[in-house]
């Protein structure tokens, strides 16, 4: 079975959907590690409870000793963060050679990973044959980036759009513009609260993340 690494930054409810699918024999791969950009992410607890190995890779640790005004220094630190993330995923640690016993993933799933992956990450992974996909809580070409759920809801309430949704897409340098793997639409309802819309979106995500991951895993098996 293909090995999967899941990238998270927060609650990990989509990671939990993948864990639950694997437990039920409904996931075409094995989640072998979870990498979090936050050391307080509840998703780390979910992974540990499922006996999945976890690692953290935290940008603020690279920024230590700098301030927001140190823009060029922080850009350099972020590049180092990205270089090390690529090594972490490929080698199992931020070293240059593979860790004994570590198996690199076939697929990386961004499930609420809230950092832009630069070419410094994407290029080495592509060269190593690792596919990366992402879950985004909006439709292709709409509301790229962060806070997409609230932005779509506001557009629905103002009547600008009548359909929202989620997608699983391949990850490329251009954020949220990679080829869609799976798109699921829902209606936007006038006078629906943001909380209620968000609940419907999350429910849809938990189906889409499993379905979309399985679609890609089937592609990889060809
Ligand atoms: N190169 C790519 N990287 C990532 C993609 C992608 O499609 N291409 N998808 C994202 C996930 N995501 C939306 O689905 C997303 C997450 C975060 C951001 C963003 O602007 N992050 C900021 C920090 C924001 C914050 O701290 O609140 C940043 O990285 O500086 C945009 C889109 C995963 N990465
Ligand atoms: N642009 C990326 C983005 O907004 N991702 C969103 O982060 C949440 C993670 O939830 P989770 O940690 O409970 O899985 C999900 O709603 C996901 O769509």
mmCIF file of C-alpha atoms and ligand atoms in Angstrom:
data_model
loop_
_atom_site.group_PDB
_atom_site.id
_atom_site.type_symbol
_atom_site.label_atom_id
_atom_site.label_comp_id
_atom_site.label_asym_id
_atom_site.label_seq_id
_atom_site.Cartn_x
_atom_site.Cartn_y
_atom_site.Cartn_z
ATOM 1 C CA UNK A 1 0.000 0.000 0.000
ATOM 2 C CA UNK A 2 1.268 3.523 -0.742
ATOM 3 C CA UNK A 3 2.575 5.534 2.212
ATOM 4 C CA UNK A 4 0.887 8.819 3.059
ATOM 5 C CA UNK A 5 2.191 11.787 5.025
ATOM 6 C CA UNK A 6 -0.466 14.232 6.210
ATOM 7 C CA UNK A 7 0.438 17.881 6.799
ATOM 8 C CA UNK A 8 -1.645 19.743 9.377
ATOM 9 C CA UNK A 9 -1.663 22.992 11.301
ATOM 10 C CA UNK A 10 -4.703 22.721 13.551
ATOM 11 C CA UNK A 11 -7.611 20.613 14.772
ATOM 12 C CA UNK A 12 -7.000 17.747 12.326
ATOM 13 C CA UNK A 13 -10.650 16.817 11.720
ATOM 14 C CA UNK A 14 -9.755 16.037 8.095
ATOM 15 C CA UNK A 15 -6.793 13.970 9.285
ATOM 16 C CA UNK A 16 -9.281 12.142 11.517
ATOM 17 C CA UNK A 17 -11.483 11.438 8.484
ATOM 18 C CA UNK A 18 -8.470 9.842 6.769
ATOM 19 C CA UNK A 19 -7.549 7.872 9.912
ATOM 20 C CA UNK A 20 -11.112 6.604 10.266
ATOM 21 C CA UNK A 21 -11.250 5.627 6.589
ATOM 22 C CA UNK A 22 -7.994 3.699 6.915
ATOM 23 C CA UNK A 23 -9.297 1.891 10.005
ATOM 24 C CA UNK A 24 -12.391 0.850 8.020
ATOM 25 C CA UNK A 25 -10.273 -0.367 5.121
ATOM 26 C CA UNK A 26 -11.619 2.453 2.955
ATOM 27 C CA UNK A 27 -8.314 4.225 2.272
ATOM 28 C CA UNK A 28 -6.041 3.000 -0.502
ATOM 29 C CA UNK A 29 -2.888 3.776 1.450
ATOM 30 C CA UNK A 30 -1.263 3.858 4.885
ATOM 31 C CA UNK A 31 -0.850 7.055 6.889
ATOM 32 C CA UNK A 32 2.726 6.643 8.113
ATOM 33 C CA UNK A 33 3.387 10.109 9.519
ATOM 34 C CA UNK A 34 1.832 13.428 10.371
ATOM 35 C CA UNK A 35 3.807 16.669 10.182
ATOM 36 C CA UNK A 36 2.401 19.740 11.904
ATOM 37 C CA UNK A 37 3.394 23.379 11.516
ATOM 38 C CA UNK A 38 2.176 23.933 15.080
ATOM 39 C CA UNK A 39 3.190 22.163 18.279
ATOM 40 C CA UNK A 40 -0.239 22.851 19.773
ATOM 41 C CA UNK A 41 -2.253 21.347 16.920
ATOM 42 C CA UNK A 42 -4.887 18.938 18.243
ATOM 43 C CA UNK A 43 -4.249 16.918 15.108
ATOM 44 C CA UNK A 44 -1.022 15.747 16.782
ATOM 45 C CA UNK A 45 -3.142 14.183 19.518
ATOM 46 C CA UNK A 46 -5.383 12.524 16.951
ATOM 47 C CA UNK A 47 -2.321 11.064 15.211
ATOM 48 C CA UNK A 48 -0.790 9.781 18.456
ATOM 49 C CA UNK A 49 -4.101 8.194 19.467
ATOM 50 C CA UNK A 50 -3.988 6.351 16.135
ATOM 51 C CA UNK A 51 -0.358 5.298 16.761
ATOM 52 C CA UNK A 52 0.848 7.410 13.828
ATOM 53 C CA UNK A 53 4.294 8.981 14.083
ATOM 54 C CA UNK A 54 4.315 12.767 14.338
ATOM 55 C CA UNK A 55 6.817 15.503 13.680
ATOM 56 C CA UNK A 56 6.554 19.260 14.062
ATOM 57 C CA UNK A 57 8.158 21.797 11.763
ATOM 58 C CA UNK A 58 7.618 25.240 13.151
ATOM 59 C CA UNK A 59 8.303 28.438 11.229
ATOM 60 C CA UNK A 60 8.466 30.658 14.301
ATOM 61 C CA UNK A 61 11.431 28.619 15.547
ATOM 62 C CA UNK A 62 13.310 29.680 12.418
ATOM 63 C CA UNK A 63 12.368 33.319 13.044
ATOM 64 C CA UNK A 64 13.858 33.391 16.555
ATOM 65 C CA UNK A 65 15.990 36.473 17.140
ATOM 66 C CA UNK A 66 14.267 38.423 14.336
ATOM 67 C CA UNK A 67 11.413 40.913 14.290
ATOM 68 C CA UNK A 68 8.755 41.625 11.656
ATOM 69 C CA UNK A 69 10.945 44.493 10.470
ATOM 70 C CA UNK A 70 13.772 42.076 9.558
ATOM 71 C CA UNK A 71 12.086 41.266 6.267
ATOM 72 C CA UNK A 72 15.093 40.045 4.263
ATOM 73 C CA UNK A 73 16.394 37.988 7.197
ATOM 74 C CA UNK A 74 12.987 36.428 7.659
ATOM 75 C CA UNK A 75 12.824 35.631 3.958
ATOM 76 C CA UNK A 76 16.155 33.821 4.298
ATOM 77 C CA UNK A 77 14.958 31.995 7.419
ATOM 78 C CA UNK A 78 11.765 30.966 5.621
ATOM 79 C CA UNK A 79 13.800 29.546 2.745
ATOM 80 C CA UNK A 80 15.770 27.480 5.280
ATOM 81 C CA UNK A 81 12.437 26.356 6.779
ATOM 82 C CA UNK A 82 11.330 25.252 3.314
ATOM 83 C CA UNK A 83 14.630 23.501 2.538
ATOM 84 C CA UNK A 84 14.420 21.634 5.824
ATOM 85 C CA UNK A 85 10.770 20.725 5.247
ATOM 86 C CA UNK A 86 11.711 19.081 1.960
ATOM 87 C CA UNK A 87 14.455 17.075 3.705
ATOM 88 C CA UNK A 88 12.078 16.180 6.538
ATOM 89 C CA UNK A 89 9.593 14.742 4.066
ATOM 90 C CA UNK A 90 12.166 13.030 1.835
ATOM 91 C CA UNK A 91 14.734 11.862 4.414
ATOM 92 C CA UNK A 92 12.719 11.687 7.615
ATOM 93 C CA UNK A 93 14.742 14.454 9.250
ATOM 94 C CA UNK A 94 16.233 17.828 8.301
ATOM 95 C CA UNK A 95 19.547 16.108 7.558
ATOM 96 C CA UNK A 96 20.843 15.556 4.025
ATOM 97 C CA UNK A 97 20.741 11.758 4.149
ATOM 98 C CA UNK A 98 17.791 9.437 4.797
ATOM 99 C CA UNK A 99 17.207 8.335 8.372
ATOM 100 C CA UNK A 100 17.729 4.595 8.813
ATOM 101 C CA UNK A 101 14.427 2.799 8.417
ATOM 102 C CA UNK A 102 12.586 5.860 7.112
ATOM 103 C CA UNK A 103 10.433 5.362 4.051
ATOM 104 C CA UNK A 104 9.563 8.457 2.090
ATOM 105 C CA UNK A 105 5.865 8.942 1.364
ATOM 106 C CA UNK A 106 4.286 8.317 -2.015
ATOM 107 C CA UNK A 107 1.688 10.993 -1.320
ATOM 108 C CA UNK A 108 1.602 14.117 0.851
ATOM 109 C CA UNK A 109 -1.855 15.371 1.800
ATOM 110 C CA UNK A 110 -2.204 18.978 2.972
ATOM 111 C CA UNK A 111 -5.157 18.759 5.371
ATOM 112 C CA UNK A 112 -5.328 22.225 6.840
ATOM 113 C CA UNK A 113 -1.599 22.955 6.366
ATOM 114 C CA UNK A 114 -1.610 26.718 6.587
ATOM 115 C CA UNK A 115 1.700 27.640 5.005
ATOM 116 C CA UNK A 116 2.488 28.279 1.365
ATOM 117 C CA UNK A 117 4.886 25.620 0.020
ATOM 118 C CA UNK A 118 7.591 27.324 -2.010
ATOM 119 C CA UNK A 119 9.392 25.761 -5.017
ATOM 120 C CA UNK A 120 12.186 24.999 -2.537
ATOM 121 C CA UNK A 121 9.831 22.337 -1.179
ATOM 122 C CA UNK A 122 7.867 21.455 -4.295
ATOM 123 C CA UNK A 123 10.808 20.900 -6.660
ATOM 124 C CA UNK A 124 12.731 18.339 -4.530
ATOM 125 C CA UNK A 125 9.498 16.456 -3.799
ATOM 126 C CA UNK A 126 8.591 16.371 -7.497
ATOM 127 C CA UNK A 127 12.108 15.136 -8.358
ATOM 128 C CA UNK A 128 11.713 12.437 -5.709
ATOM 129 C CA UNK A 129 8.395 11.309 -7.146
ATOM 130 C CA UNK A 130 6.240 12.513 -4.248
ATOM 131 C CA UNK A 131 2.774 13.816 -5.174
ATOM 132 C CA UNK A 132 1.231 16.591 -3.101
ATOM 133 C CA UNK A 133 -2.476 17.353 -2.860
ATOM 134 C CA UNK A 134 -4.429 19.910 -0.879
ATOM 135 C CA UNK A 135 -7.910 20.294 0.547
ATOM 136 C CA UNK A 136 -9.341 23.740 -0.085
ATOM 137 C CA UNK A 137 -12.749 24.854 1.232
ATOM 138 C CA UNK A 138 -13.814 26.640 -1.945
ATOM 139 C CA UNK A 139 -14.409 25.954 -5.634
ATOM 140 C CA UNK A 140 -11.641 26.112 -8.255
ATOM 141 C CA UNK A 141 -10.572 29.685 -8.949
ATOM 142 C CA UNK A 142 -12.731 31.110 -6.171
ATOM 143 C CA UNK A 143 -11.451 32.442 -2.862
ATOM 144 C CA UNK A 144 -7.856 31.220 -3.112
ATOM 145 C CA UNK A 145 -5.865 31.424 0.102
ATOM 146 C CA UNK A 146 -7.008 31.745 3.681
ATOM 147 C CA UNK A 147 -10.422 32.424 5.228
ATOM 148 C CA UNK A 148 -12.076 30.967 2.114
ATOM 149 C CA UNK A 149 -15.103 29.642 4.014
ATOM 150 C CA UNK A 150 -16.010 33.048 5.441
ATOM 151 C CA UNK A 151 -15.299 34.812 2.142
ATOM 152 C CA UNK A 152 -17.577 32.435 0.239
ATOM 153 C CA UNK A 153 -20.295 32.740 2.884
ATOM 154 C CA UNK A 154 -20.175 36.557 2.710
ATOM 155 C CA UNK A 155 -20.410 36.430 -1.102
ATOM 156 C CA UNK A 156 -23.405 34.141 -0.747
ATOM 157 C CA UNK A 157 -25.134 36.412 1.738
ATOM 158 C CA UNK A 158 -24.631 39.388 -0.557
ATOM 159 C CA UNK A 159 -26.096 37.403 -3.465
ATOM 160 C CA UNK A 160 -22.893 37.497 -5.503
ATOM 161 C CA UNK A 161 -22.738 33.687 -5.661
ATOM 162 C CA UNK A 162 -25.235 30.887 -5.014
ATOM 163 C CA UNK A 163 -22.854 27.918 -4.917
ATOM 164 C CA UNK A 164 -19.971 27.087 -2.624
ATOM 165 C CA UNK A 165 -18.022 23.919 -2.086
ATOM 166 C CA UNK A 166 -14.688 22.246 -1.515
ATOM 167 C CA UNK A 167 -11.993 20.783 -3.702
ATOM 168 C CA UNK A 168 -9.036 18.481 -3.574
ATOM 169 C CA UNK A 169 -6.347 19.660 -5.962
ATOM 170 C CA UNK A 170 -2.757 18.961 -6.933
ATOM 171 C CA UNK A 171 -0.372 21.382 -5.271
ATOM 172 C CA UNK A 172 1.660 23.689 -7.514
ATOM 173 C CA UNK A 173 3.542 26.879 -6.720
ATOM 174 C CA UNK A 174 0.503 29.016 -7.555
ATOM 175 C CA UNK A 175 -1.636 28.736 -4.462
ATOM 176 C CA UNK A 176 -4.872 26.780 -4.866
ATOM 177 C CA UNK A 177 -4.512 26.799 -8.665
ATOM 178 C CA UNK A 178 -3.334 23.202 -9.123
ATOM 179 C CA UNK A 179 -5.437 20.795 -11.202
ATOM 180 C CA UNK A 180 -8.617 19.825 -9.346
ATOM 181 C CA UNK A 181 -8.833 16.139 -8.449
ATOM 182 C CA UNK A 182 -12.305 16.317 -6.931
ATOM 183 C CA UNK A 183 -14.835 19.146 -6.611
ATOM 184 C CA UNK A 184 -17.921 18.982 -4.404
ATOM 185 C CA UNK A 185 -20.486 21.794 -4.558
ATOM 186 C CA UNK A 186 -23.139 22.903 -2.086
ATOM 187 C CA UNK A 187 -25.817 25.559 -2.215
ATOM 188 C CA UNK A 188 -25.317 28.854 -0.433
ATOM 189 C CA UNK A 189 -28.426 29.675 1.557
ATOM 190 C CA UNK A 190 -29.641 33.221 2.214
ATOM 191 C CA UNK A 191 -29.751 34.073 5.945
ATOM 192 C CA UNK A 192 -27.789 30.929 6.858
ATOM 193 C CA UNK A 193 -25.357 31.659 9.686
ATOM 194 C CA UNK A 194 -21.623 31.394 9.051
ATOM 195 C CA UNK A 195 -21.419 28.659 11.685
ATOM 196 C CA UNK A 196 -24.086 26.585 9.930
ATOM 197 C CA UNK A 197 -22.437 27.039 6.533
ATOM 198 C CA UNK A 198 -19.045 26.182 8.025
ATOM 199 C CA UNK A 199 -20.500 22.999 9.533
ATOM 200 C CA UNK A 200 -21.854 21.923 6.154
ATOM 201 C CA UNK A 201 -18.519 22.691 4.516
ATOM 202 C CA UNK A 202 -16.564 20.691 7.103
ATOM 203 C CA UNK A 203 -18.938 17.743 6.695
ATOM 204 C CA UNK A 204 -18.347 17.926 2.932
ATOM 205 C CA UNK A 205 -14.565 18.175 3.461
ATOM 206 C CA UNK A 206 -14.501 15.007 5.520
ATOM 207 C CA UNK A 207 -16.009 13.097 2.609
ATOM 208 C CA UNK A 208 -13.959 14.863 -0.065
ATOM 209 C CA UNK A 209 -10.584 14.356 1.624
ATOM 210 C CA UNK A 210 -11.027 10.570 1.619
ATOM 211 C CA UNK A 211 -12.575 10.403 -1.843
ATOM 212 C CA UNK A 212 -9.987 12.740 -3.353
ATOM 213 C CA UNK A 213 -7.055 10.978 -1.705
ATOM 214 C CA UNK A 214 -8.305 7.632 -3.022
ATOM 215 C CA UNK A 215 -8.633 9.052 -6.550
ATOM 216 C CA UNK A 216 -4.983 10.133 -6.479
ATOM 217 C CA UNK A 217 -3.836 6.870 -4.930
ATOM 218 C CA UNK A 218 -5.538 5.001 -7.788
ATOM 219 C CA UNK A 219 -3.729 7.301 -10.272
ATOM 220 C CA UNK A 220 -0.395 6.545 -8.585
ATOM 221 C CA UNK A 221 -1.027 2.820 -8.784
ATOM 222 C CA UNK A 222 -1.355 2.916 -12.593
HETATM 223 N N1 LIG B 1 2.450 26.245 -3.192
HETATM 224 C C1 LIG B 1 1.298 25.948 -2.551
HETATM 225 N N2 LIG B 1 1.292 25.882 -1.213
HETATM 226 C C2 LIG B 1 0.133 25.589 -0.577
HETATM 227 C C3 LIG B 1 -1.061 25.405 -1.296
HETATM 228 C C4 LIG B 1 -1.010 25.480 -2.716
HETATM 229 O O1 LIG B 1 -2.028 25.277 -3.420
HETATM 230 N N3 LIG B 1 0.188 25.749 -3.303
HETATM 231 N N4 LIG B 1 -2.257 25.203 -0.607
HETATM 232 C C5 LIG B 1 -2.180 25.623 0.780
HETATM 233 C C6 LIG B 1 -3.380 25.493 1.623
HETATM 234 N N5 LIG B 1 -4.045 26.780 1.555
HETATM 235 C C7 LIG B 1 -5.276 26.805 0.968
HETATM 236 O O2 LIG B 1 -5.872 25.770 0.612
HETATM 237 C C8 LIG B 1 -3.381 27.965 1.978
HETATM 238 C C9 LIG B 1 -2.860 28.016 3.272
HETATM 239 C C10 LIG B 1 -2.193 29.165 3.695
HETATM 240 C C11 LIG B 1 -2.028 30.243 2.846
HETATM 241 C C12 LIG B 1 -1.274 31.453 3.312
HETATM 242 O O3 LIG B 1 -1.434 32.533 2.771
HETATM 243 N N6 LIG B 1 -0.416 31.249 4.327
HETATM 244 C C13 LIG B 1 0.439 32.338 4.829
HETATM 245 C C14 LIG B 1 0.321 32.394 6.325
HETATM 246 C C15 LIG B 1 -1.122 32.653 6.691
HETATM 247 C C16 LIG B 1 -1.284 32.686 8.212
HETATM 248 O O4 LIG B 1 -0.303 32.490 8.932
HETATM 249 O O5 LIG B 1 -2.449 32.888 8.625
HETATM 250 C C17 LIG B 1 1.883 32.035 4.463
HETATM 251 O O6 LIG B 1 2.189 30.864 4.137
HETATM 252 O O7 LIG B 1 2.680 32.981 4.555
HETATM 253 C C18 LIG B 1 -2.562 30.198 1.570
HETATM 254 C C19 LIG B 1 -3.248 29.059 1.131
HETATM 255 C C20 LIG B 1 -1.014 24.986 1.467
HETATM 256 N N7 LIG B 1 0.152 25.467 0.781
HETATM 257 N N1 LIG B 2 -6.523 27.209 2.606
HETATM 258 C C1 LIG B 2 -6.400 26.040 3.415
HETATM 259 C C2 LIG B 2 -7.563 25.932 4.349
HETATM 260 O O1 LIG B 2 -8.262 26.885 4.609
HETATM 261 N N2 LIG B 2 -7.766 24.718 4.867
HETATM 262 C C3 LIG B 2 -8.842 24.494 5.791
HETATM 263 O O2 LIG B 2 -8.338 24.334 7.112
HETATM 264 C C4 LIG B 2 -9.277 23.535 7.829
HETATM 265 C C5 LIG B 2 -8.523 22.457 8.545
HETATM 266 O O3 LIG B 2 -9.390 21.827 9.436
HETATM 267 P P1 LIG B 2 -8.876 20.540 10.262
HETATM 268 O O4 LIG B 2 -7.561 20.935 10.893
HETATM 269 O O5 LIG B 2 -9.975 20.287 11.248
HETATM 270 O O6 LIG B 2 -8.718 19.422 9.269
HETATM 271 C C6 LIG B 2 -10.254 22.966 6.818
HETATM 272 O O7 LIG B 2 -11.457 23.686 6.844
HETATM 273 C C7 LIG B 2 -9.546 23.193 5.516
HETATM 274 O O8 LIG B 2 -10.410 23.353 4.418
#
